[in-house]
XYZ file of C-alpha atoms in Angstrom:
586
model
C 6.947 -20.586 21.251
C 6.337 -23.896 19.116
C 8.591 -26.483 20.052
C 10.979 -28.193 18.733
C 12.665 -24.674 17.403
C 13.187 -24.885 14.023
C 15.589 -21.903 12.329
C 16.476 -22.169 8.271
C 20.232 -24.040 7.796
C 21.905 -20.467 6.760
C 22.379 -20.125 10.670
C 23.682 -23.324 11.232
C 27.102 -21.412 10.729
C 26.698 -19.213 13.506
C 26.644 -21.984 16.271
C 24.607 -21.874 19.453
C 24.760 -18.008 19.934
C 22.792 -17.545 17.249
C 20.087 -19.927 18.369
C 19.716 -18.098 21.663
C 19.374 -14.644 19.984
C 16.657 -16.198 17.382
C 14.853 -17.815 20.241
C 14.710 -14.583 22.068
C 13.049 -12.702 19.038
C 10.506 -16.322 18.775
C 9.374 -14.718 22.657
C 9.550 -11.439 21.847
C 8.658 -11.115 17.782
C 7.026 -7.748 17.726
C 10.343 -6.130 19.780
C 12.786 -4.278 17.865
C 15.295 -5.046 20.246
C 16.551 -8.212 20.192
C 16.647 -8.287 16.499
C 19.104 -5.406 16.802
C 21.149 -7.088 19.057
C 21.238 -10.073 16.287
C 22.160 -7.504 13.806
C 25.007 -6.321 15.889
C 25.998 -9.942 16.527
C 26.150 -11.147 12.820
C 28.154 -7.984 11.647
C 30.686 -8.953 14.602
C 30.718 -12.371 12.842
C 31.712 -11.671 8.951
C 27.567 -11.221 7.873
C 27.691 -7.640 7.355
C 25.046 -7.542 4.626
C 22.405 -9.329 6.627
C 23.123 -7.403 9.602
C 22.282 -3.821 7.723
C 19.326 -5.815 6.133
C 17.792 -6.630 9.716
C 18.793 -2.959 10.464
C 17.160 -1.628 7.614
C 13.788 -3.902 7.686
C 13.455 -3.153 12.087
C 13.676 0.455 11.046
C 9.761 0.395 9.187
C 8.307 -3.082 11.383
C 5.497 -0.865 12.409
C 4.460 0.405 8.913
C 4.629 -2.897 7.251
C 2.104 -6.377 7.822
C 5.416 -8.555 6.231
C 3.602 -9.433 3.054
C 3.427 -6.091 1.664
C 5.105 -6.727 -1.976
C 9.110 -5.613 -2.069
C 8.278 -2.098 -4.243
C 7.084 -0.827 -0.736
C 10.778 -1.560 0.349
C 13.660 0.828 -0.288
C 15.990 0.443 -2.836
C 18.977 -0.685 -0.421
C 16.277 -3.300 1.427
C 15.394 -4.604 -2.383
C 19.043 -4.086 -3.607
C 20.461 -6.380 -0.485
C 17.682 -8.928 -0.822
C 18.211 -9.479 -4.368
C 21.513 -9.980 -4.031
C 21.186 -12.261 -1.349
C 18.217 -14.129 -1.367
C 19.111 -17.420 -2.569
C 21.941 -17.953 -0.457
C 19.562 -16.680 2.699
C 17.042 -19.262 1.794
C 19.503 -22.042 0.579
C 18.341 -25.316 2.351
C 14.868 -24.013 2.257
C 12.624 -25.831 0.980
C 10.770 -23.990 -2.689
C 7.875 -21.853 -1.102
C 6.345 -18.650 -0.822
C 8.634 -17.439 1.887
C 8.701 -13.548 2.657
C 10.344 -11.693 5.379
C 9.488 -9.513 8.390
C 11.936 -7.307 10.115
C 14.683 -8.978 8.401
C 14.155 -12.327 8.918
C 12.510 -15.353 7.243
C 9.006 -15.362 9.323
C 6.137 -15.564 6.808
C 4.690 -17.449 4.184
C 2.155 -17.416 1.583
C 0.434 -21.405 1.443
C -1.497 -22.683 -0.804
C -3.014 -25.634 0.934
C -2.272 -27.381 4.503
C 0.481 -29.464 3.000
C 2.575 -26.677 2.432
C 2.312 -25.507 5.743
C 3.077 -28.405 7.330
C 6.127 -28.720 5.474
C 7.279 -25.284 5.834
C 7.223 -25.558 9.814
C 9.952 -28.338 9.987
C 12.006 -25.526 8.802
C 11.543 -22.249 10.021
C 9.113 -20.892 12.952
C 6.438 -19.126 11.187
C 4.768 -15.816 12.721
C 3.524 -14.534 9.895
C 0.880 -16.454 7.545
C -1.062 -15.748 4.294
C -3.488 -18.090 3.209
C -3.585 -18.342 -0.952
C -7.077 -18.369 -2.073
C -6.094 -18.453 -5.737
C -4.661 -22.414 -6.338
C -8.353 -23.407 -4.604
C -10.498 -22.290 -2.119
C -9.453 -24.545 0.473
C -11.474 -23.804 3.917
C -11.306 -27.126 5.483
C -7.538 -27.375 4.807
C -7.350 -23.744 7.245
C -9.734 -25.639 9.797
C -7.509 -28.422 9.769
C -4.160 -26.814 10.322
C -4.856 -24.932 12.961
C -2.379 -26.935 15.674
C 0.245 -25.820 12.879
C -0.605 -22.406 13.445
C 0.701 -22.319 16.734
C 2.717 -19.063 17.583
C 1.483 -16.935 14.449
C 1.346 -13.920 15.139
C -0.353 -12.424 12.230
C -2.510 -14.270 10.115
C -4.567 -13.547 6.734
C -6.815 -15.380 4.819
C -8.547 -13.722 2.079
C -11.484 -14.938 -0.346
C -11.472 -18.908 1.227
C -15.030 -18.731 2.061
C -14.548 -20.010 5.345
C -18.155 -18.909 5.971
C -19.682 -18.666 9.907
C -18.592 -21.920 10.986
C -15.083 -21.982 9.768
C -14.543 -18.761 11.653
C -16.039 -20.466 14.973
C -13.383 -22.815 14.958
C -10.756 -20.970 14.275
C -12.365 -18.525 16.984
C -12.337 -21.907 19.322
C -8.656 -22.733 18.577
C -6.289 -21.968 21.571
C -3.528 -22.283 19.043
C -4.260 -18.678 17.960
C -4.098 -17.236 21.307
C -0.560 -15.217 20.123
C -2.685 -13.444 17.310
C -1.994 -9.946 17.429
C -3.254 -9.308 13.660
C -6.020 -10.945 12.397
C -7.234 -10.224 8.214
C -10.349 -12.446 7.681
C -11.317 -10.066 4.388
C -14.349 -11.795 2.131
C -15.125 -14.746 3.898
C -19.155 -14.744 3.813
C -18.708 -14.789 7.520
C -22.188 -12.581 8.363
C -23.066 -12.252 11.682
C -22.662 -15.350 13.156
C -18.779 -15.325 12.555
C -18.529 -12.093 14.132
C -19.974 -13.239 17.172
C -18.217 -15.864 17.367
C -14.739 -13.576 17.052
C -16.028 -11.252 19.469
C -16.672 -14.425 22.264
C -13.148 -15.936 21.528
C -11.406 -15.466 24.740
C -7.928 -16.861 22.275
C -8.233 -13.520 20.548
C -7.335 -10.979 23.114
C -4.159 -10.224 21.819
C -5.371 -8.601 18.764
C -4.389 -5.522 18.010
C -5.626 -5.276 14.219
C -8.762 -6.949 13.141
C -10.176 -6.698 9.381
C -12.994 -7.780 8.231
C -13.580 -6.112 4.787
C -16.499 -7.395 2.951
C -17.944 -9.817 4.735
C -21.496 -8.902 5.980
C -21.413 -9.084 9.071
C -24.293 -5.960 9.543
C -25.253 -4.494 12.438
C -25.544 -7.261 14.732
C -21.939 -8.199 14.084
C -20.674 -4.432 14.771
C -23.097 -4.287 17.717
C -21.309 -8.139 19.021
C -17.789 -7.041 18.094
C -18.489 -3.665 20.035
C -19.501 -5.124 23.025
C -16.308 -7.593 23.434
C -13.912 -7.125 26.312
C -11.949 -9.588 25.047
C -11.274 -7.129 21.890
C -10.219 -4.195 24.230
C -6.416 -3.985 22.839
C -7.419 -3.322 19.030
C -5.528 -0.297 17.828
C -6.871 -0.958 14.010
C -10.479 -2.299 13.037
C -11.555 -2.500 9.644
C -15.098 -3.094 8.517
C -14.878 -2.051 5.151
C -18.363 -3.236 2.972
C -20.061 -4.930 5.844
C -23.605 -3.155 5.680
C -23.418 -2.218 9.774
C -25.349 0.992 9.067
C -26.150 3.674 11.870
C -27.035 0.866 14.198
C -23.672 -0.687 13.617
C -21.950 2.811 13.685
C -23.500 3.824 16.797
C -22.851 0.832 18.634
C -19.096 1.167 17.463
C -19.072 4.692 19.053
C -20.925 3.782 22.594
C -18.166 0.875 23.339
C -16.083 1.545 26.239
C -13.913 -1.854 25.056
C -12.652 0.414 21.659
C -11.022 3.235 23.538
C -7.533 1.785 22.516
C -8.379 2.522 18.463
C -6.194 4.285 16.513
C -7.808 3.656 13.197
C -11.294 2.713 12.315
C -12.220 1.882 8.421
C -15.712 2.044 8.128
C -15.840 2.655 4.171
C -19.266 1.508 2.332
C -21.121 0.333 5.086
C -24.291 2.169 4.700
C -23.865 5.040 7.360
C -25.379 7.985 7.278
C -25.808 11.634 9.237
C -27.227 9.839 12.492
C -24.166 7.250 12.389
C -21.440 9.884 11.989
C -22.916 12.364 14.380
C -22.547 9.639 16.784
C -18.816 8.604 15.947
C -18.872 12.562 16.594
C -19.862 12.499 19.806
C -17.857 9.330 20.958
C -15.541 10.003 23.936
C -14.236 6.639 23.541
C -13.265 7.404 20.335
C -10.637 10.116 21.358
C -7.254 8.215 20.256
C -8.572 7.715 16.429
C -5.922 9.134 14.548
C -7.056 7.523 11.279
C -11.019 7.616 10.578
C -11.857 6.259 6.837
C -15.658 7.074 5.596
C -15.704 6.725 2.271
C -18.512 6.103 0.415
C -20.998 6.358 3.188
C -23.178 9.276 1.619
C -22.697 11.479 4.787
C -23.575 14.724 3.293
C -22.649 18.272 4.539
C -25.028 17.000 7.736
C -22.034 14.830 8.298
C -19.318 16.426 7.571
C -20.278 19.161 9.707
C -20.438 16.514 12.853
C -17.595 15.254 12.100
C -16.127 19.504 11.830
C -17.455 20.200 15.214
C -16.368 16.847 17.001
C -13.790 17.771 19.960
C -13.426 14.415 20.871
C -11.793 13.941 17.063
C -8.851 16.143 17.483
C -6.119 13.706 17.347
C -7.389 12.562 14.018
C -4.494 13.239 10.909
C -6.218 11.311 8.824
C -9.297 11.812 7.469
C -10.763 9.501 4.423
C -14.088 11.138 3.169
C -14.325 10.248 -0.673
C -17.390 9.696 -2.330
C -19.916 11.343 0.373
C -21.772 14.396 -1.023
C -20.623 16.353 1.123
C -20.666 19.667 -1.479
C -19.113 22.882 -0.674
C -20.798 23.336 2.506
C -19.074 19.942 3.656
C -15.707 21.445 2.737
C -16.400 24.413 4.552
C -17.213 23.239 7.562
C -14.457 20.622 7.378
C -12.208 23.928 6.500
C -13.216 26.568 9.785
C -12.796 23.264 12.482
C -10.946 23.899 15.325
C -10.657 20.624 15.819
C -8.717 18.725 12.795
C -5.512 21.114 13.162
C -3.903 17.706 13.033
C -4.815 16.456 9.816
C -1.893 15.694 7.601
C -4.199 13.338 4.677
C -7.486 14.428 3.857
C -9.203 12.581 1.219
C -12.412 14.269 -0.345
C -12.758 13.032 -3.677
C -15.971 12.323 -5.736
C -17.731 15.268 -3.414
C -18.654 17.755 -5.473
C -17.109 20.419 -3.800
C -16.586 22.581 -6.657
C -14.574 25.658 -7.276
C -15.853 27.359 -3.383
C -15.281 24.192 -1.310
C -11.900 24.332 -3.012
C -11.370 27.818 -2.567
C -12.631 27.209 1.427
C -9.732 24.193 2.085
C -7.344 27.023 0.527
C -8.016 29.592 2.648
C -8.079 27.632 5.892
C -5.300 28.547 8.663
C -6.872 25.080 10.294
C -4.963 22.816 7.619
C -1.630 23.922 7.345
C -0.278 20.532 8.600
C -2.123 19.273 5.799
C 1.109 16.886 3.703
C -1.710 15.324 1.489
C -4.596 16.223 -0.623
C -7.146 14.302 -2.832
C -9.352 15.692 -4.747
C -10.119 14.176 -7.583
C -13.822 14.478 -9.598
C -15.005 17.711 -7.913
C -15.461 19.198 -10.724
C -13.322 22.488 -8.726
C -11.710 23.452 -12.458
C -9.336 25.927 -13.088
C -10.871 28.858 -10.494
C -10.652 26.042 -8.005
C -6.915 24.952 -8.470
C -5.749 28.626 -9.004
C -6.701 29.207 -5.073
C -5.186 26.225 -4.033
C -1.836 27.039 -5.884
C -1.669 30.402 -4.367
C -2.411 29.201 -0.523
C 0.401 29.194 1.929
C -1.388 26.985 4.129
C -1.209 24.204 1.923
C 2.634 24.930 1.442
C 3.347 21.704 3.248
C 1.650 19.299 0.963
C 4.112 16.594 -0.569
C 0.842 15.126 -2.391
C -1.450 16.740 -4.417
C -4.184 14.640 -6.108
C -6.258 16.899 -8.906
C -6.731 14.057 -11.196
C -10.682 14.326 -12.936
C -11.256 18.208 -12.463
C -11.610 20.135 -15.538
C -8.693 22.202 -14.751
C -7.733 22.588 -18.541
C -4.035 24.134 -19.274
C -4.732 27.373 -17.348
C -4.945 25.036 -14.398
C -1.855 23.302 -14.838
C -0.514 26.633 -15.189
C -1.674 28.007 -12.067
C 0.030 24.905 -10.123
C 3.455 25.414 -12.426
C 3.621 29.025 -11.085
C 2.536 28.746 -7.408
C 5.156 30.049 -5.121
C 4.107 27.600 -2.443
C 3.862 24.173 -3.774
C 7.875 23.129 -3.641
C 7.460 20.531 -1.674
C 5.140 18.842 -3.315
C 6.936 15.131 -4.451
C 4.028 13.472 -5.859
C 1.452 15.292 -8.150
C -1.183 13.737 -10.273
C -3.127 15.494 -12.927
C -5.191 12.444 -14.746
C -7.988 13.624 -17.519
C -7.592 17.185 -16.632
C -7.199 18.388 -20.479
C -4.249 20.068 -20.177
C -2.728 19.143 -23.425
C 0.538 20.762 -24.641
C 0.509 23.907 -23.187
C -0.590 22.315 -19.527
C 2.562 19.940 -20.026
C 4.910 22.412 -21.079
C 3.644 24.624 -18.097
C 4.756 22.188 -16.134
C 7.658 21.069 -17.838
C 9.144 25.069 -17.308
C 7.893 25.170 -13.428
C 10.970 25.396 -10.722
C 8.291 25.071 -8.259
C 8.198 21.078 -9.603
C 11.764 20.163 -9.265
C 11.175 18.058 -6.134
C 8.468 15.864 -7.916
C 9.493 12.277 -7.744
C 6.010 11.075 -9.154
C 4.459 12.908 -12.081
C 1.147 10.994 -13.343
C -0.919 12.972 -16.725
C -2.988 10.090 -18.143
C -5.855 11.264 -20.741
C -4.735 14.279 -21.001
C -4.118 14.709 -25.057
C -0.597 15.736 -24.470
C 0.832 14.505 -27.625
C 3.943 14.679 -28.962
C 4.829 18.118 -27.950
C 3.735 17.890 -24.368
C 6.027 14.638 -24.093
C 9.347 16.338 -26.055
C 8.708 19.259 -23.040
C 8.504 16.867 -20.434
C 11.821 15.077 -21.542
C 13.763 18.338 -21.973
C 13.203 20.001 -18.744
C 15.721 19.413 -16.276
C 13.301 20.321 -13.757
C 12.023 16.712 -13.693
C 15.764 15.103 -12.952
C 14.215 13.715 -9.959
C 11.463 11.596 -11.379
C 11.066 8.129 -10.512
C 7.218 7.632 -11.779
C 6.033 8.956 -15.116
C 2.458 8.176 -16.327
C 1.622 9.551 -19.475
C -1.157 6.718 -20.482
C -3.823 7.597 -23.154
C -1.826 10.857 -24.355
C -1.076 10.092 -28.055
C 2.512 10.709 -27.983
C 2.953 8.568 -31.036
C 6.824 6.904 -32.033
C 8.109 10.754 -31.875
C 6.691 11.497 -27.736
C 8.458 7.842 -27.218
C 11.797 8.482 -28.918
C 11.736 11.985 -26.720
C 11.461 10.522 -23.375
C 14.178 8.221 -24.422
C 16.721 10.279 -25.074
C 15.922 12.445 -22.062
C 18.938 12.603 -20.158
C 16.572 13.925 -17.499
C 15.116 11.039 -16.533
C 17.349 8.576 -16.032
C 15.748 8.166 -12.106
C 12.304 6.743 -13.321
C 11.680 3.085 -12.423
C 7.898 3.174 -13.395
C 6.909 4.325 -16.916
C 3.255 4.011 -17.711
C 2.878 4.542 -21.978
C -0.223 2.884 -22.665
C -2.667 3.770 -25.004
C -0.334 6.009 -26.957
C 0.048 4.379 -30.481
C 4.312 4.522 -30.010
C 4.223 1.876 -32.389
C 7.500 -0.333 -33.470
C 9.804 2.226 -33.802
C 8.713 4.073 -30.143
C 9.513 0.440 -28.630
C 12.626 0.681 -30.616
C 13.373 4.070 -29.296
C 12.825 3.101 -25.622
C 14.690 -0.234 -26.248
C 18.029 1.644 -27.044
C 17.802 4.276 -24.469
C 20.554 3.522 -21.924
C 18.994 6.390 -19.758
C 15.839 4.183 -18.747
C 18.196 1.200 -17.206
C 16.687 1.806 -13.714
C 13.241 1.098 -14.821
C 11.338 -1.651 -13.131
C 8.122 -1.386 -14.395
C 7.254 -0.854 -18.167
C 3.330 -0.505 -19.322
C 3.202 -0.729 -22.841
C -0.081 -1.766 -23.254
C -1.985 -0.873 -26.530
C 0.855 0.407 -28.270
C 0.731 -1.871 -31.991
C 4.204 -2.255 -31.276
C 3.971 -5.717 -33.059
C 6.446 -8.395 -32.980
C 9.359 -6.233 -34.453
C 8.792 -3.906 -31.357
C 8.232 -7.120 -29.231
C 12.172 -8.190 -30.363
C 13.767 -4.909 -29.272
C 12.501 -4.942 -25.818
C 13.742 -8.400 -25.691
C 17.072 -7.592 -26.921
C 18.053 -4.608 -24.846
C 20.787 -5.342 -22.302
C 19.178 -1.486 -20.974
C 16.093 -3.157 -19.787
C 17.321 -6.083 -17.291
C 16.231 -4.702 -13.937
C 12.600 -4.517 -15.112
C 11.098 -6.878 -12.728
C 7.374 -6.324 -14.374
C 6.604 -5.631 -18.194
C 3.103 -5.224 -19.891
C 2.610 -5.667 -23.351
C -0.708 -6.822 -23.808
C -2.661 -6.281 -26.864
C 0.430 -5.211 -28.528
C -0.575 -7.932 -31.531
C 3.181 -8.964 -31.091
C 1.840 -12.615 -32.883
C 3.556 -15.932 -31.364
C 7.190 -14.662 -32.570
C 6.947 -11.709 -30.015
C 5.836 -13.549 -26.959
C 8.700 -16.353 -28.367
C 11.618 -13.746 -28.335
C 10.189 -11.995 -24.781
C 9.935 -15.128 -23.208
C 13.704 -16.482 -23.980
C 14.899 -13.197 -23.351
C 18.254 -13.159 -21.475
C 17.617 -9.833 -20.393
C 13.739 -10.351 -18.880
C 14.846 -13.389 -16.910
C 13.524 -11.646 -13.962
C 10.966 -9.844 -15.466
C 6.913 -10.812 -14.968
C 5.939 -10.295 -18.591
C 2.197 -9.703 -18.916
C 1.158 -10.784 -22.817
C-alpha cells in the first residue's frame, strides 16, 4: 500500500474510522468484505445512498474490470451515481475518474502528468492508459514508481513495442498486478518473453494480449512461465501462435489454474485443437473462445470427444467451417453437458447442423445461442423452435439466415421458447407478416431486447410491433434499415407498449421531419437513453423537435448524423436544455 494514504475529501467527514476501514480495503482491494463492512458503517453514519451504492457495485466485482462503461450497470447503480456523483467527487480534482466496487479507484490518463496529479488524491488500483490524446509510451515507462499498488492496469494502442514492455516487465512497482491488458502494442515476441521472465508479475490472474504478434515463440515463452501459474484468464486474441503456439499452450503444467483461454484468429488449425483436446492441464477451462481459426469438422469433432473439456459452458466457435458434420458432433458429446453459450456463427451449418443442435438431449443447459450466417433458413429455425431442449435459452441469435416470414413464424409459435429475453432476427426478410408474427406471439412476452434490422418491415410491420402488448417489456428495439417511413415512426410513438425501451435504433428508415416530430412528442419514450437516428432526412425542422422535447432528457447518447439538419440543427441540438447530458453525434 503506497504511502502517504491519500482518500478523496468527501471522507474527511467521517473522521478516523473511516480511514481505517479504507486502509483495510487499500490491503485487501479484491475482498468483498471489508467494503461491506464500510457500507454498513456509512449507513450507521447518515450516508445511506453510498452505502447501498458500495452494496450494489460489491455485489458484480467479479464480472466487471472497473472501466466497463455505466450501461453495463443497473439502473439503481446508474440512478444513485447520477444523482450523486458530483458531490462524491467534490474536491477532486477534473479527471477521468471511474469506480470499482463502489469506490473511487480508477482512472483513465491521458499522459504521466495526469497521473501524477491524480495520486495526491486518491489511491489508485485501477488504471487505463488513453491512447487517443497521443500515443505516449515513454510517459507509461516513466511513471511506473506512480504505479505502485495498481492492481489492474490497461494500456491499449500506445505502441509500447518490445522494449517498453521489458521495463515495465522489470518494474517491482507492478508486483500487486493481478490484471494485466497490454492489447495492440507491437510487442512480438520479445515482449512476451520478457512478461513471461518477470518474477513482479506473479500475481496475475488475467493477462491479454490481443493483437500483438507475439507468434509462436511468445505462446511457447508465456507457456513455459512458472511465474504465470495463477492466471485464471489469458487472452491471445490475433497473435499468429498457430499449432506450435496452441500446442505449447496445451502441454504447460504452469496453466492448470485457467478458466478461460481466448485464442480467436491466431492461425490454429485441426492439429492445434486436437491438442487443446487432449490437454489434461486444461481441465478447469470453463470458457474456450476459437473463433476464426478455420478448425473444420476435424476440429470440432476433437474438441466433441475431449473429456478433459467437460467443465467448459462456454464455447466460442464462429467463423470455423465447421459444416453440419461440426454441429453434429458438437451436438451427440457427452462431454459439453455444461455448455450454457455456444457461439457457431459464420459455419455453414445449414438447415441439418441446425436440426442436429435441436435434437440434442446434450444441450439442454444451453441459455445462449448464435447462429447467425448459416444459411439454416426456415427448415432450420422451425426445428429449433419446436425443441424442448433448447427451452432454456434466454438468447437466441438468428440474425443473417434466410429464415423469411415462415421463419419468424415458426419462432412466434414455438411452445418452448418463453424464456427467451433477448432475440435478434437481423436481414432475415421477414417483412410484415414475419413482424406481425411476432408482434401476436405470447411465447415473446418476456423479450426485453428485440433487434429486426434489414428486414423490409415497413410501415405495417412497425404499427404491429407498437400495438402488441406482448412487447410491454422491451427495453431494446432495433428496427434499422426497415423503411418504416414518418407513419412506422409516429406508430412506435404512440405505443403505450413501450414505454420500457431505453435503446431505439431507427436508422436508415426515411422517418423524415415529421417521424422526428412524432417521436419528439411521445411522452411514452421518456426512459430512452440511446436514440439512433441516423439517415433519416429529418432536416433541421426535425433537428428542432428533438431539441425541444422536455420527453427526451435522460438520453445520455443521440445520433443524428447525416440527417442534413444544416448549421441551424446542430445550433438548436447543441443549446438544448434538454440534451445537456446527452453525447450528440452530428
Amino acid at each position: 500500500m503506497p504511502e502517504p494514504f491519500v482518500v478523496e475529501p468527501w471522507w474527511g467527514r467521517f473522521g478516523s474510522t473511516a480511514l481505517t476501514l479504507l486502509r483495510q480495503i487499500a490491503r485487501q482491494p479484491l475482498d468483498p468484505l471489508p467494503r461491506l463492512i464500510l457500507a454498513d458503517f456509512l449507513e450507521e453514519n447518515g450516508a445511506s445512498a453510498r452505502a447501498e451504492f458500495i452494496r450494489l457495485q460489491v455485489q458484480h466485482m467479479w464480472q466487471r474490470w472497473g472501466w466497463e462503461d455505466e450501461d453495463k450497470w443497473t439502473p439503481r447503480e446508474r440512478q444513485l451515481w447520477r444523482r450523486h456523483r458530483k458531490e462524491w467527487l467534490k474536491g477532486l480534482p477534473d479527471l477521468k475518474w471511474f469506480v470499482w466496487g463502489g469506490l473511487v479507484e480508477g482512472l483513465v490518463v491521458g499522459d504521466a502528468e495526469e497521473l501524477r496529479a491524480a495520486r495526491r488524491y486518491v489511491d489508485l488500483r485501477w488504471v487505463v492508459w488513453d491512447f487517443r490524446p497521443h500515443l505516449d509510451a515513454d510517459g507509461v515507462v516513466g511513471s511506473l514508481e506512480w504505479l505502485a499498488g495498481v492492481v489492474a492496469l490497461r494500456v491499449w494502442g500506445i505502441r509500447l513495442g518490445p522494449a517498453g514492455v521489458e521495463a515495465l516487465a522489470r518494474s517491482p512497482c507492478l508486483q500487486n498486478l493481478t490484471r494485466l491488458d497490454l492489447r495492440d502494442n507491437g510487442i512480438g515476441p520479445v515482449g512476451a518473453v520478457a512478461l513471461a521472465r518477470s518474477p513482479y508479475l506473479q500475481n496475475l490472474t488475467t493477462l491479454e494480449l490481443w493483437d500483438n504478434r507475439i507468434g509462436p515463440a511468445g505462446a511457447v515463452a508465456l507457456a513455459q512461465s512458472s511465474y504465470l501459474q495463477n492466471l485464471t484468464t489469458l487472452e491471445l486474441w490475433d497473435n499468429r501462435i498457430g499449432d506450435v503456439g496452441a500446442e505449447a499452450l496445451a502441454q504447460s503444467p504452469y496453466l492448470q489454474k485457467l478458466t478461460t483461454l481466448g485464442l480467436s484468429d491466431n492461425g490454429i488449425g485441426a492439429a492445434g485443437v486436437e491438442a487443446l483436446a487432449r490437454s489434461p492441464h486444461l481441465q478447469n477451462l470453463t470458457m474456450l473462445d476459437l473463433v476464426s481459426n478455420g478448425i473444420g469438422p476435424a476440429g470440432a469433432e476433437a474438441l466433441a470427444q475431449s473429456p478433459y473439456l467437460q467443465n467448459l459452458t462456454t464455447l466460442e466457435l464462429w467463423d470455423n467451417r465447421i459444416g453440419a458434420a461440426g454441429a453434429e458432433a458438437l451436438a451427440q458429446s457427452p462431454y459439453l453437458q455444461k455448455l450454457t453459450t455456444l457461439g457457431l456463427s459464420d459455419n455453414r451449418i445449414g438447415a441439418a447442423g441446425a436440426e442436429a443442435l435441436a435434437q440434442s438431449p446434450q444441450l439442454q443447459n444451453l441459455t445462449t445461442l448464435i447462429l447467425r450466417s448459416n444459411r439454416i433458413g426456415a427448415a432450420g429455425v422451425e426445428a429449433l423452435a419446436q425443441s424442448p431442449q433448447l427451452q432454456n435459452l434466454t438468447t437466441l441469435d438468428l440474425g443473417w439466415n434466410e429464415i423469411g416470414a415462415a421463419g419468424a413464424e415458426a419462432l412466434a409459435q414455438s411452445p418452448y421458447l418463453q424464456n427467451l429475453t433477448m432475440l435478434d432476427l437481423e436481414w432475415n426478410e421477414i417483412g410484415p407478416a414475419g413482424a406481425e408474427a411476432l408482434a401476436q406471439s405470447e411465447t415473446l412476452q418476456n423479450l426485453t431486447t428485440l433487434k429486426l434490422w434489414g428486414n423490409r418491415i415497413g410501415a405495417a410491420g412497425a404499427k404491429a410491433l407498437a400495438q402488441s402488448p406482448n412487447f410491454r417489456n422491451l427495453t431494446t428495439l432495433g428496427l434499422g434499415e426497415n423503411r418504416i417511413g414518418a407513419a412506422g415512426a409516429k406508430a412506435l410513438a404512440q405505443s403505450p407498449y413501450l414505454q420500457n425501451l431505453t435503446t431505439l435504433d431507427l436508422r436508415e428508415n426515411g422517418i423524415g421531419p415529421a417521424g422526428a416530430k412524432a417521436l419528439a412528442q411521445s411522452p411514452h419514450l421518456q426512459n430512452l437513453t440511446t436514440l439512433d437516428l441516423r439517415e433519416n432526412g429529418i432536416g433541421a425542422a426535425g433537428a428542432k423537435a428533438l431539441a425541444q422535447s422536455p420527453y427526451l432528457q435522460n438520453l445520455t447518447t443521440l445520433d443524428v448524423r447525416d440527417n442534413e439538419i444544416g448549421e441551424a440543427g446542430r445550433e438548436a441540438l447543441r443549446n438544448s436544455p434538454y440534451l445537456r447530458r446527452c453525447e450528440i453525434r452530428l
